[in-house]
PDB file of C-alpha atoms in Angstrom:
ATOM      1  CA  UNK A 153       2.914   1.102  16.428  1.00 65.00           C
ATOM      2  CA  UNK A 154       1.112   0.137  19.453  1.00 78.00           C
ATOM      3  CA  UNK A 155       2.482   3.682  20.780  1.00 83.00           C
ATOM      4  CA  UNK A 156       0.941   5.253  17.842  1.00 72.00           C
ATOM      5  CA  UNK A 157      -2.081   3.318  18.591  1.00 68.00           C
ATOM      6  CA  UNK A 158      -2.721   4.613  21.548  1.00 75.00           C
ATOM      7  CA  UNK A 159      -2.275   8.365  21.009  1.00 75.00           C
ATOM      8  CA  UNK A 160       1.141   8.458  22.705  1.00 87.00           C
ATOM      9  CA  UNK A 161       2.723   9.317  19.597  1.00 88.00           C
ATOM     10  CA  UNK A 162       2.467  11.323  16.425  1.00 84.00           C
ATOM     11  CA  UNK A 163       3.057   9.136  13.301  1.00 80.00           C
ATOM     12  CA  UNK A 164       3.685  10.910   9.737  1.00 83.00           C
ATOM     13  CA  UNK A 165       3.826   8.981   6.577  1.00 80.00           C
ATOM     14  CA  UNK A 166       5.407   9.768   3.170  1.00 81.00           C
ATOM     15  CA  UNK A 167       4.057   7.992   0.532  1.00 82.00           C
ATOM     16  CA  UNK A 168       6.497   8.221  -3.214  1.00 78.00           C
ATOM     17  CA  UNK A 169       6.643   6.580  -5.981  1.00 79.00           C
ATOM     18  CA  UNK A 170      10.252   5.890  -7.391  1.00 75.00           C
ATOM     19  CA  UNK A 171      11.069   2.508  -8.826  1.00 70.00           C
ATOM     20  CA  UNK A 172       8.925   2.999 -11.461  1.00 72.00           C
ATOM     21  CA  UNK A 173      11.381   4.922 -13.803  1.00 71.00           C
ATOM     22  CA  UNK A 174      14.198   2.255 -12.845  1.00 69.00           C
ATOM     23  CA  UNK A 175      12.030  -0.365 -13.697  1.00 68.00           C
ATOM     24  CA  UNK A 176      10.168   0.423 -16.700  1.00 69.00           C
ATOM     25  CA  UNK A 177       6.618  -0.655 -15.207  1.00 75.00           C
ATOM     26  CA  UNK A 178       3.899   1.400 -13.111  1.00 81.00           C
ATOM     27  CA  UNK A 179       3.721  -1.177 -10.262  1.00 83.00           C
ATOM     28  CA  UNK A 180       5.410   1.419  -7.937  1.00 83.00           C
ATOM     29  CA  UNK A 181       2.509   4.094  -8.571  1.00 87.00           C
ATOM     30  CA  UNK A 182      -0.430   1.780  -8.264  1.00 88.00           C
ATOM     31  CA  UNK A 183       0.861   0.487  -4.769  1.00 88.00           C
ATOM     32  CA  UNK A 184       1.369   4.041  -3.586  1.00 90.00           C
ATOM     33  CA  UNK A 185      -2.002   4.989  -4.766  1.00 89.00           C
ATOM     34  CA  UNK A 186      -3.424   2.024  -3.337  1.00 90.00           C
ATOM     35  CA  UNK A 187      -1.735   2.915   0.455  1.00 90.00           C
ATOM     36  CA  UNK A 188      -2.597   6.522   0.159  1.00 89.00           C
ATOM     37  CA  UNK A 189      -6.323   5.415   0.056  1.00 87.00           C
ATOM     38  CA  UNK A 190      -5.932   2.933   2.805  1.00 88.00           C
ATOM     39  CA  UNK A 191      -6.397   6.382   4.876  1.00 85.00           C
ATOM     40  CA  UNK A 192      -9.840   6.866   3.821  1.00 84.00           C
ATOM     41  CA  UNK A 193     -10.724   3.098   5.706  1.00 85.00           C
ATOM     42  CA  UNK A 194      -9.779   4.725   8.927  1.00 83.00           C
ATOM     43  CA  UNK A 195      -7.610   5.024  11.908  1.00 82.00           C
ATOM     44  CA  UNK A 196      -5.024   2.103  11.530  1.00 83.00           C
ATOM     45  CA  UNK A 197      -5.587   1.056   8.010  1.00 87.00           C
ATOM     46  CA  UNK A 198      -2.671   2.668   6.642  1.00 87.00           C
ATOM     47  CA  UNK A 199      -0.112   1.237   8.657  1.00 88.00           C
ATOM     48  CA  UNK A 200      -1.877  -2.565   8.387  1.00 91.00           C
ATOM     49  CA  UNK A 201      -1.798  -2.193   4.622  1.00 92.00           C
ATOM     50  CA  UNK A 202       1.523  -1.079   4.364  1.00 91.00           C
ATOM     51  CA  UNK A 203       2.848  -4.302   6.404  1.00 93.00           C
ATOM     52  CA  UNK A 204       0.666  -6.331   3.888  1.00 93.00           C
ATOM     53  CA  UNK A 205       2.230  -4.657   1.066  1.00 91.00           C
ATOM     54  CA  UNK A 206       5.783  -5.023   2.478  1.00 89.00           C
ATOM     55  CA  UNK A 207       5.134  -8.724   3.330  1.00 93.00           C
ATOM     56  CA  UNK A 208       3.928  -9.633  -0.234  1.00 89.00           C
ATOM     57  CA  UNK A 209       6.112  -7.696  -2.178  1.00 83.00           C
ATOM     58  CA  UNK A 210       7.399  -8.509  -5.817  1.00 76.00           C
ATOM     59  CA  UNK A 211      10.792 -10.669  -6.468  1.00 73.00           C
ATOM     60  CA  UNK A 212      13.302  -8.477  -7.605  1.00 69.00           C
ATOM     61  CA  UNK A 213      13.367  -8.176 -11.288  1.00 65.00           C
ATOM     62  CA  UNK A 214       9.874  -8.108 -11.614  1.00 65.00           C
ATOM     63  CA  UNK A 215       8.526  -5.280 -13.919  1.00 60.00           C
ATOM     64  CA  UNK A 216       4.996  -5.022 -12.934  1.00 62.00           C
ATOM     65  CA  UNK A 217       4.839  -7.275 -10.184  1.00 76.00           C
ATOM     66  CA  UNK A 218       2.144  -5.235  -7.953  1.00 84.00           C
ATOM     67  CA  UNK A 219      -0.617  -5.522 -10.462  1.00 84.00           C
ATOM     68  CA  UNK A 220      -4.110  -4.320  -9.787  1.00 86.00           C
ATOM     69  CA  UNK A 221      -5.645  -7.937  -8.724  1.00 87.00           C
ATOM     70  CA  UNK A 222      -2.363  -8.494  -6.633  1.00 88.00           C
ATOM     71  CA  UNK A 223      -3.192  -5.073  -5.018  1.00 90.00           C
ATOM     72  CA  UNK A 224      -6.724  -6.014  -4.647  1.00 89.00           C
ATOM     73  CA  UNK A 225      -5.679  -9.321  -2.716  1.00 89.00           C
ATOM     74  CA  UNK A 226      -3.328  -7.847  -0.544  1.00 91.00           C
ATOM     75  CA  UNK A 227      -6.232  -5.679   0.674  1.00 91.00           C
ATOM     76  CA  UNK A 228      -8.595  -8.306   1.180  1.00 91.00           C
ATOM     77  CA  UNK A 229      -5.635  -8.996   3.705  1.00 90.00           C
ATOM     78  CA  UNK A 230      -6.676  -6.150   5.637  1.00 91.00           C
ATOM     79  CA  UNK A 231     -10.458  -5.763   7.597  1.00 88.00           C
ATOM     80  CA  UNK A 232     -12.521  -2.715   5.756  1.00 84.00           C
ATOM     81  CA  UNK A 233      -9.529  -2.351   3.248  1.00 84.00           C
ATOM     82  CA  UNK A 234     -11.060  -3.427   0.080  1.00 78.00           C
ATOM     83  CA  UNK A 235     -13.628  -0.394  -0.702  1.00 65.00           C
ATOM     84  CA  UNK A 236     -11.285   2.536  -0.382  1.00 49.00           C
ATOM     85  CA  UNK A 237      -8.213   0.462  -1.991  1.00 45.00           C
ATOM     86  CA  UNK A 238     -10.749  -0.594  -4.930  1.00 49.00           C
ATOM     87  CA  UNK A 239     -11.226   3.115  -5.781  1.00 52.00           C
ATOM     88  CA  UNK A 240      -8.078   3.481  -6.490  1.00 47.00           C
ATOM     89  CA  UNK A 241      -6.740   0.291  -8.139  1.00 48.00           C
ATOM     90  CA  UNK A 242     -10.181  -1.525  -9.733  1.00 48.00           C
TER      91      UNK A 242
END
């Protein structure tokens, strides 16, 4: 990332949504929406909120586990986060 960073490289994300038919819940939509408008915070907000996401994922089994306050706290994890994650997921 620190490559990325500094302009050295090119990083492209793809952003899906697929556990929500296996699962039965929407969890898996709402956290994609959420990260998609991490990119509206700026340069580096995408990739900062997708390690926060990734670090405090669900347990397995859990139907719904990335509910909209759980989103909501994960991006208070992240500087400048909250008002373009909030558009999305409040």
């Amino acid at each position: 990332m620190e490559e990325a960073a500094a302009g050295a490289v090119k990083v492209e994300y793809v952003v899906a949504s697929f556990l929500d038919d296996r699962t039965g819940g929407t969890a898996s939509a709402r956290a994609a929406n959420a990260l998609r408008a991490s990119v509206d915070a700026g340069p580096g907000k995408l990739a900062a909120f997708q390690a926060a996401l990734f670090a405090s994922q669900p347990t397995a089994g859990t139907e719904d586990g990335y509910s909209v306050g759980h989103l909501l706290r994960i991006a208070d994890q992240v500087e400048g986060l909250r008002s373009a994650a909030s558009r999305v997921v409040g």
